[in-house]
Amino acid sequence: MVTLQLNHVSARYGRHPIVQDITTPCFQGGQVVALLGPNAAGKSTLFRRILGLLKGEGEVAISGTNAERPVAYMPQETGAKAVLTVYESVLLARMQGRSLKVQAADLAQVDRALSELNISALGERDIGDLSGGQRQLVSAAQALVQEPDILMLDEPTSALDLNRQINLLGVLRRLADERNMLIMVALHDLGHALRFADAAMMLENGRLIACGPTADVITPTLLRQVYRVEARIEPCSKGRLQLIVEEAV
Amino acid sequence: MTTESIATTPNAPDSQGRAFYRSQVFRRQMILAALVLALFFSLCVDLALGPARYSLGEVIAALLTPDNVSQQARVILWEIRMPVALMALVVGASLSVAGAQMQTILSNPLASPFTLGISAGASFGAALGLAFGVAIIPTAIEYVVPINAFLMAMVTAFLIHALSLKRGVTVETIVLLGIAMVFIFNSLMALIQFFASQQAVAAVVFWTMGSLTKATWPKFWIALGVLATVMPLLARHGWALTAMRLGDAKAESMGVRPRSLRLEVLVLVSLLAAIAVAFVGTIGFIGLVGPHIARILLGEDQRFFLPGSALCGALILSVGSVISKIIIPGTIIPIGIITSLVGIPFFLFLVLNHKKASW
């Protein structure tokens, strides 16, 4: 089973440290980990550091995988300028690093990724003609089609309507449960984190200030400190924890 | 490059998207085949035209069985016209591929060997030789102008390459650097023309118009060799180059390293453009328009876009060569003038009638 652990990980842009000294417990395949924090907390930078796109001190330890590219990443940018159909753009993500010859198995993976996200009907559309939400789902399919053991998604629900937010997070939850993927997802909706994530990491100003089971991280005290809001966390009638925000401090 | 395994499990129905994708692949393969046929036809017409006119049948016979045609026809078609006609194909393909990849890596529809100042650098090098007889490196007199042009084009490319390595330089900055190069070299050209004799100025002006009549077999083989070397190197990065059009962040997320890829491709296409411009002068329009036509016809999947750009560029220049011979009988108008005058209205027609914006 794939595992990921960060040991004293830092990252910087030029001389400016963005992420500093982050150490986490060992996350495992089958877990959904929510990456939380206000704007500019360092969430995207941490993703890029884990992916190896940024250098810095510390160690990103990934083990228990034989995948050619164990980590797939869905950035916030959805890149819609190219003259490509949705199907082509997902195939493109699949084929990186492979030969120019497309095999039937590659097309089958594209079909599967589109089907998982319920966007098979968009296959023929040009990516430039899609809405922001549709682009976001296509972007998720581009990450999924790589068959990673670790899937990192940077605010994948920011342009989706409520129905699609729940559906996408449900798909991610299922991928973790059924395929033993380790899912790391940056979220601004803490209610979604409480509902779908097993664990959470709370970042503030590039530092990890809390990490553990989601319910232990999303607490009124931390919300007041990090997000400057008064909030309560209560079980709903179905027993799920829900976040009730009272007011901004 | 466009071969594709389409074997599937028997009786497994294609999804809607997959069926559409397959039809798209087939359509693009057909378009590429049609371009090859059009290119062959244009080549034959180009060979047929000139002071001594031949029918298409005679040209094809001379191509297929050169021993069965008269010696005069063989000499005219094979020794005089063939290097010029083939040079049109190779130079057109080289400039178009250079423009296509510059547009891809810089994510800019205006990028071409002109935008980055490579053509302007070549013109300056050529002008040094034509006006003052300066050889940047000692060489045979016949090759002073093309070698000067090639060296200055490569100096420009490496200057831009070196500047683009500086921290914080973006693709927009690279284009701006190129435009700055264009203005610098244009000023230097004006300075040369100010001090040069009237005869030399005329030679410089003629060179900058671009002309295929400078083509010879050795020059053709050199240009073909460079094209044949660079194309597979670009094709090797086919998926990564396609991903570059989604933006650096998306490309990175797919495992592409945009910065190193951009620099490698910049060097390769600069070499292509420099060789082409050095041998036939500045023919600017192809590098801009060839890729746009290919994009409209074939999309941006590099498996089709790269060969498509080469074929479109080759076809435009070959057709331009034909038109340059027939527009005023007995006179071959410089090809750069023809490609601009005839090609730009055609290009505008395509762009204005194309429903989908790609930039």
Tab-separated table of N, CA and C in Angstrom, chain A residues 13-14 48 51-53 69 71-75 77-85 87-89 91-93 95-104 107-108 111 120-121 123-127 129 138-140 142 146, chain B residues 1 3-9 14-18 20-22 24 28 107 167 235-243 245-247 249-257 295 298-301 303-304 354 356-359:
chain	number	residue	atom	x	y	z
A	13	TYR	N	10.021	30.345	-2.999
A	13	TYR	CA	10.085	30.964	-4.320
A	13	TYR	C	11.165	32.037	-4.239
A	14	GLY	N	12.268	31.843	-4.953
A	14	GLY	CA	13.376	32.782	-4.831
A	14	GLY	C	13.883	32.758	-3.409
A	48	ARG	N	3.093	21.402	-4.914
A	48	ARG	CA	4.172	21.461	-5.913
A	48	ARG	C	5.490	20.918	-5.342
A	51	LEU	N	5.276	17.173	-5.329
A	51	LEU	CA	5.386	16.682	-6.708
A	51	LEU	C	6.815	16.801	-7.241
A	52	GLY	N	7.655	17.567	-6.534
A	52	GLY	CA	9.032	17.744	-6.993
A	52	GLY	C	9.203	18.906	-7.944
A	53	LEU	N	8.174	19.721	-8.085
A	53	LEU	CA	8.272	20.876	-8.984
A	53	LEU	C	9.015	22.023	-8.318
A	69	ARG	N	4.304	6.691	-12.627
A	69	ARG	CA	4.202	8.045	-12.051
A	69	ARG	C	3.231	7.952	-10.883
A	71	VAL	N	2.392	9.845	-8.438
A	71	VAL	CA	1.598	10.988	-7.983
A	71	VAL	C	1.015	11.730	-9.187
A	72	ALA	N	-0.282	11.961	-9.163
A	72	ALA	CA	-0.912	12.820	-10.175
A	72	ALA	C	-1.448	14.056	-9.464
A	73	TYR	N	-1.418	15.156	-10.169
A	73	TYR	CA	-1.752	16.438	-9.548
A	73	TYR	C	-2.741	17.195	-10.412
A	74	MET	N	-3.778	17.686	-9.809
A	74	MET	CA	-4.723	18.548	-10.514
A	74	MET	C	-4.531	19.974	-9.993
A	75	PRO	N	-3.913	20.845	-10.806
A	75	PRO	CA	-3.696	22.219	-10.333
A	75	PRO	C	-4.990	23.027	-10.417
A	77	GLU	N	-5.295	25.738	-12.166
A	77	GLU	CA	-5.440	26.190	-13.546
A	77	GLU	C	-6.001	25.056	-14.399
A	78	THR	N	-6.980	25.402	-15.237
A	78	THR	CA	-7.596	24.351	-16.036
A	78	THR	C	-7.141	24.376	-17.496
A	79	GLY	N	-6.399	25.397	-17.933
A	79	GLY	CA	-5.792	25.433	-19.260
A	79	GLY	C	-6.731	25.112	-20.401
A	80	ALA	N	-7.424	26.103	-20.914
A	80	ALA	CA	-8.465	25.822	-21.917
A	80	ALA	C	-8.184	26.485	-23.253
A	81	LYS	N	-6.929	26.861	-23.510
A	81	LYS	CA	-6.661	27.617	-24.741
A	81	LYS	C	-6.417	26.728	-25.952
A	82	ALA	N	-5.999	25.501	-25.711
A	82	ALA	CA	-5.596	24.649	-26.836
A	82	ALA	C	-6.797	24.192	-27.654
A	83	VAL	N	-6.540	23.921	-28.939
A	83	VAL	CA	-7.576	23.390	-29.815
A	83	VAL	C	-7.592	21.872	-29.640
A	84	LEU	N	-8.243	21.435	-28.584
A	84	LEU	CA	-8.315	20.009	-28.265
A	84	LEU	C	-9.718	19.687	-27.772
A	85	THR	N	-10.178	18.488	-28.056
A	85	THR	CA	-11.448	18.066	-27.467
A	85	THR	C	-11.183	17.577	-26.043
A	87	TYR	N	-11.884	14.694	-24.893
A	87	TYR	CA	-11.318	13.340	-24.987
A	87	TYR	C	-9.816	13.411	-25.250
A	88	GLU	N	-9.431	14.266	-26.196
A	88	GLU	CA	-8.007	14.407	-26.522
A	88	GLU	C	-7.210	14.917	-25.330
A	89	SER	N	-7.786	15.878	-24.611
A	89	SER	CA	-7.028	16.482	-23.511
A	89	SER	C	-6.812	15.482	-22.377
A	91	LEU	N	-6.707	12.148	-22.895
A	91	LEU	CA	-5.742	11.202	-23.485
A	91	LEU	C	-4.322	11.766	-23.385
A	92	LEU	N	-4.219	13.058	-23.608
A	92	LEU	CA	-2.930	13.745	-23.544
A	92	LEU	C	-2.272	13.542	-22.176
A	93	ALA	N	-3.078	13.687	-21.118
A	93	ALA	CA	-2.545	13.498	-19.765
A	93	ALA	C	-2.099	12.052	-19.570
A	95	MET	N	-0.943	10.044	-21.909
A	95	MET	CA	0.143	9.632	-22.797
A	95	MET	C	1.481	10.287	-22.476
A	96	GLN	N	1.522	11.226	-21.558
A	96	GLN	CA	2.801	11.881	-21.255
A	96	GLN	C	3.855	10.855	-20.870
A	97	GLY	N	5.024	10.962	-21.497
A	97	GLY	CA	6.112	10.046	-21.188
A	97	GLY	C	5.986	8.715	-21.901
A	98	ARG	N	4.915	8.541	-22.694
A	98	ARG	CA	4.737	7.277	-23.419
A	98	ARG	C	5.023	7.494	-24.904
A	99	SER	N	4.944	6.402	-25.673
A	99	SER	CA	5.224	6.518	-27.106
A	99	SER	C	4.070	7.247	-27.800
A	100	LEU	N	4.305	7.624	-29.053
A	100	LEU	CA	3.264	8.354	-29.783
A	100	LEU	C	2.108	7.440	-30.171
A	101	LYS	N	2.341	6.159	-30.077
A	101	LYS	CA	1.314	5.205	-30.499
A	101	LYS	C	0.321	4.986	-29.359
A	102	VAL	N	-0.929	5.280	-29.639
A	102	VAL	CA	-1.972	5.129	-28.622
A	102	VAL	C	-2.504	3.700	-28.675
A	103	GLN	N	-2.531	3.052	-27.520
A	103	GLN	CA	-3.039	1.683	-27.458
A	103	GLN	C	-4.505	1.689	-27.042
A	104	ALA	N	-5.173	0.569	-27.324
A	104	ALA	CA	-6.584	0.454	-26.923
A	104	ALA	C	-6.730	0.604	-25.409
A	107	LEU	N	-7.065	4.221	-24.460
A	107	LEU	CA	-8.405	4.758	-24.724
A	107	LEU	C	-9.399	4.241	-23.670
A	108	ALA	N	-9.204	3.002	-23.259
A	108	ALA	CA	-10.097	2.443	-22.232
A	108	ALA	C	-9.953	3.222	-20.928
A	111	ASP	N	-11.822	6.480	-21.279
A	111	ASP	CA	-13.265	6.228	-21.107
A	111	ASP	C	-13.608	6.084	-19.627
A	120	SER	N	-18.677	11.670	-19.604
A	120	SER	CA	-18.456	11.011	-20.903
A	120	SER	C	-19.116	11.794	-22.037
A	121	ALA	N	-20.242	12.411	-21.746
A	121	ALA	CA	-20.991	13.138	-22.784
A	121	ALA	C	-20.224	14.361	-23.288
A	123	GLY	N	-17.069	14.339	-24.115
A	123	GLY	CA	-15.889	13.884	-24.849
A	123	GLY	C	-15.623	14.605	-26.157
A	124	GLU	N	-16.689	14.914	-26.900
A	124	GLU	CA	-16.517	15.522	-28.227
A	124	GLU	C	-16.330	17.036	-28.176
A	125	ARG	N	-16.628	17.612	-27.025
A	125	ARG	CA	-16.619	19.092	-26.950
A	125	ARG	C	-15.186	19.621	-26.926
A	126	ASP	N	-15.001	20.806	-27.495
A	126	ASP	CA	-13.708	21.479	-27.384
A	126	ASP	C	-13.551	22.010	-25.958
A	127	ILE	N	-12.361	21.895	-25.398
A	127	ILE	CA	-12.193	22.320	-24.006
A	127	ILE	C	-12.442	23.826	-23.852
A	129	ASP	N	-14.779	25.456	-25.090
A	129	ASP	CA	-16.218	25.746	-25.066
A	129	ASP	C	-16.871	25.376	-23.746
A	138	VAL	N	-13.001	18.043	-16.065
A	138	VAL	CA	-12.068	17.512	-17.074
A	138	VAL	C	-10.656	17.470	-16.491
A	139	SER	N	-10.315	18.510	-15.754
A	139	SER	CA	-9.001	18.571	-15.132
A	139	SER	C	-8.823	17.414	-14.136
A	140	ALA	N	-9.896	17.115	-13.403
A	140	ALA	CA	-9.836	15.976	-12.470
A	140	ALA	C	-9.666	14.674	-13.250
A	142	GLN	N	-8.151	14.359	-16.061
A	142	GLN	CA	-6.765	14.336	-16.549
A	142	GLN	C	-5.825	13.784	-15.473
A	146	GLN	N	-4.198	9.106	-15.191
A	146	GLN	CA	-2.793	8.709	-15.041
A	146	GLN	C	-2.635	7.491	-14.135
B	1	MET	N	4.224	8.676	-37.840
B	1	MET	CA	3.897	9.470	-36.662
B	1	MET	C	2.428	9.436	-36.358
B	3	THR	N	0.477	6.835	-37.057
B	3	THR	CA	-0.071	5.488	-36.940
B	3	THR	C	-0.669	5.333	-35.564
B	4	GLU	N	-1.694	4.553	-35.500
B	4	GLU	CA	-2.366	4.420	-34.218
B	4	GLU	C	-2.959	3.040	-34.087
B	5	SER	N	-2.698	2.424	-32.957
B	5	SER	CA	-3.300	1.130	-32.726
B	5	SER	C	-4.765	1.332	-32.395
B	6	ILE	N	-5.621	0.701	-33.141
B	6	ILE	CA	-7.047	0.878	-32.848
B	6	ILE	C	-7.699	-0.479	-32.605
B	7	ALA	N	-6.831	-1.435	-32.246
B	7	ALA	CA	-7.396	-2.749	-31.941
B	7	ALA	C	-8.152	-2.696	-30.623
B	8	THR	N	-9.293	-3.286	-30.571
B	8	THR	CA	-10.060	-3.314	-29.327
B	8	THR	C	-10.536	-4.724	-29.081
B	9	THR	N	-11.092	-4.920	-27.925
B	9	THR	CA	-11.680	-6.218	-27.634
B	9	THR	C	-12.826	-6.449	-28.608
B	14	ASP	N	-17.576	0.997	-28.873
B	14	ASP	CA	-16.836	2.217	-28.542
B	14	ASP	C	-17.741	3.172	-27.776
B	15	SER	N	-17.158	3.896	-26.824
B	15	SER	CA	-17.923	4.959	-26.191
B	15	SER	C	-18.114	6.064	-27.228
B	16	GLN	N	-19.029	6.963	-26.922
B	16	GLN	CA	-19.301	8.057	-27.860
B	16	GLN	C	-18.035	8.882	-28.103
B	17	GLY	N	-17.328	9.186	-27.003
B	17	GLY	CA	-16.118	9.996	-27.115
B	17	GLY	C	-15.035	9.278	-27.897
B	18	ARG	N	-14.923	7.958	-27.658
B	18	ARG	CA	-13.878	7.204	-28.340
B	18	ARG	C	-14.182	7.095	-29.832
B	20	PHE	N	-15.835	9.203	-31.579
B	20	PHE	CA	-15.563	10.521	-32.165
B	20	PHE	C	-14.055	10.721	-32.330
B	21	TYR	N	-13.322	10.289	-31.322
B	21	TYR	CA	-11.862	10.429	-31.385
B	21	TYR	C	-11.303	9.649	-32.579
B	22	ARG	N	-11.790	8.419	-32.746
B	22	ARG	CA	-11.322	7.610	-33.877
B	22	ARG	C	-11.644	8.283	-35.207
B	24	GLN	N	-11.999	11.375	-35.696
B	24	GLN	CA	-11.121	12.552	-35.792
B	24	GLN	C	-9.728	12.153	-36.283
B	28	ARG	N	-8.045	13.330	-39.797
B	28	ARG	CA	-6.747	14.022	-39.835
B	28	ARG	C	-5.745	13.273	-40.701
B	107	SER	N	3.398	30.204	-26.421
B	107	SER	CA	1.962	30.406	-26.264
B	107	SER	C	1.540	31.755	-26.831
B	167	ARG	N	16.540	34.541	-14.215
B	167	ARG	CA	15.396	34.310	-13.330
B	167	ARG	C	14.291	35.338	-13.608
B	235	ALA	N	9.281	15.554	-32.715
B	235	ALA	CA	8.213	14.560	-32.606
B	235	ALA	C	8.340	13.757	-31.308
B	236	ARG	N	9.574	13.554	-30.890
B	236	ARG	CA	9.828	12.830	-29.629
B	236	ARG	C	9.122	13.514	-28.468
B	237	HIS	N	8.983	14.832	-28.544
B	237	HIS	CA	8.312	15.599	-27.479
B	237	HIS	C	6.848	15.882	-27.825
B	238	GLY	N	6.282	15.088	-28.739
B	238	GLY	CA	4.935	15.389	-29.242
B	238	GLY	C	3.893	15.605	-28.152
B	239	TRP	N	3.805	14.670	-27.229
B	239	TRP	CA	2.779	14.804	-26.174
B	239	TRP	C	3.077	16.000	-25.286
B	240	ALA	N	4.361	16.170	-24.958
B	240	ALA	CA	4.729	17.277	-24.058
B	240	ALA	C	4.455	18.621	-24.721
B	241	LEU	N	4.748	18.728	-26.027
B	241	LEU	CA	4.506	20.001	-26.711
B	241	LEU	C	3.008	20.294	-26.800
B	242	THR	N	2.218	19.259	-27.002
B	242	THR	CA	0.769	19.485	-27.007
B	242	THR	C	0.320	19.993	-25.634
B	243	ALA	N	0.870	19.388	-24.602
B	243	ALA	CA	0.499	19.806	-23.237
B	243	ALA	C	0.906	21.247	-22.953
B	245	ARG	N	0.460	23.746	-24.648
B	245	ARG	CA	-0.597	24.679	-25.050
B	245	ARG	C	-1.685	24.798	-23.981
B	246	LEU	N	-1.631	23.933	-22.976
B	246	LEU	CA	-2.583	24.051	-21.872
B	246	LEU	C	-2.053	24.984	-20.795
B	247	GLY	N	-0.867	25.520	-20.989
B	247	GLY	CA	-0.259	26.393	-19.990
B	247	GLY	C	0.761	25.637	-19.176
B	249	ALA	N	1.337	25.486	-15.960
B	249	ALA	CA	0.888	24.807	-14.743
B	249	ALA	C	0.267	23.455	-15.082
B	250	LYS	N	-0.563	23.442	-16.123
B	250	LYS	CA	-1.184	22.170	-16.526
B	250	LYS	C	-0.132	21.207	-17.047
B	251	ALA	N	0.774	21.747	-17.875
B	251	ALA	CA	1.810	20.879	-18.443
B	251	ALA	C	2.657	20.259	-17.329
B	252	GLU	N	3.021	21.077	-16.355
B	252	GLU	CA	3.811	20.563	-15.221
B	252	GLU	C	3.059	19.462	-14.488
B	253	SER	N	1.758	19.673	-14.332
B	253	SER	CA	0.965	18.679	-13.599
B	253	SER	C	0.928	17.353	-14.344
B	254	MET	N	1.224	17.379	-15.646
B	254	MET	CA	1.249	16.140	-16.428
B	254	MET	C	2.665	15.575	-16.532
B	255	GLY	N	3.598	16.188	-15.847
B	255	GLY	CA	4.959	15.658	-15.825
B	255	GLY	C	5.903	16.325	-16.810
B	256	VAL	N	5.434	17.369	-17.501
B	256	VAL	CA	6.289	18.075	-18.453
B	256	VAL	C	7.144	19.084	-17.680
B	257	ARG	N	8.355	19.308	-18.133
B	257	ARG	CA	9.206	20.346	-17.541
B	257	ARG	C	9.264	21.502	-18.547
B	295	ARG	N	-3.309	24.364	-37.820
B	295	ARG	CA	-4.098	24.311	-36.579
B	295	ARG	C	-5.588	24.262	-36.901
B	298	LEU	N	-6.159	20.724	-38.513
B	298	LEU	CA	-5.793	19.489	-37.809
B	298	LEU	C	-5.847	19.567	-36.290
B	299	GLY	N	-6.134	20.725	-35.740
B	299	GLY	CA	-6.105	20.852	-34.283
B	299	GLY	C	-4.670	20.939	-33.780
B	300	GLU	N	-4.492	20.729	-32.478
B	300	GLU	CA	-3.165	20.958	-31.895
B	300	GLU	C	-2.502	19.713	-31.322
B	301	ASP	N	-3.056	18.558	-31.612
B	301	ASP	CA	-2.369	17.325	-31.251
B	301	ASP	C	-1.128	17.253	-32.136
B	303	ARG	N	0.924	15.111	-32.960
B	303	ARG	CA	1.103	13.979	-33.879
B	303	ARG	C	0.612	14.354	-35.276
B	304	PHE	N	-0.336	15.272	-35.323
B	304	PHE	CA	-0.866	15.713	-36.618
B	304	PHE	C	-0.424	17.141	-36.932
B	354	HIS	N	-13.213	31.131	-39.656
B	354	HIS	CA	-13.089	30.023	-38.726
B	354	HIS	C	-13.863	30.370	-37.464
B	356	LYS	N	-14.017	28.906	-34.455
B	356	LYS	CA	-13.485	28.726	-33.113
B	356	LYS	C	-12.200	29.516	-32.900
B	357	ALA	N	-12.162	30.259	-31.818
B	357	ALA	CA	-10.942	30.983	-31.467
B	357	ALA	C	-10.013	30.021	-30.744
B	358	SER	N	-8.722	30.115	-31.051
B	358	SER	CA	-7.789	29.205	-30.397
B	358	SER	C	-6.801	29.938	-29.497
B	359	TRP	N	-6.899	31.226	-29.401
B	359	TRP	CA	-5.947	31.945	-28.542
B	359	TRP	C	-6.677	32.851	-27.579
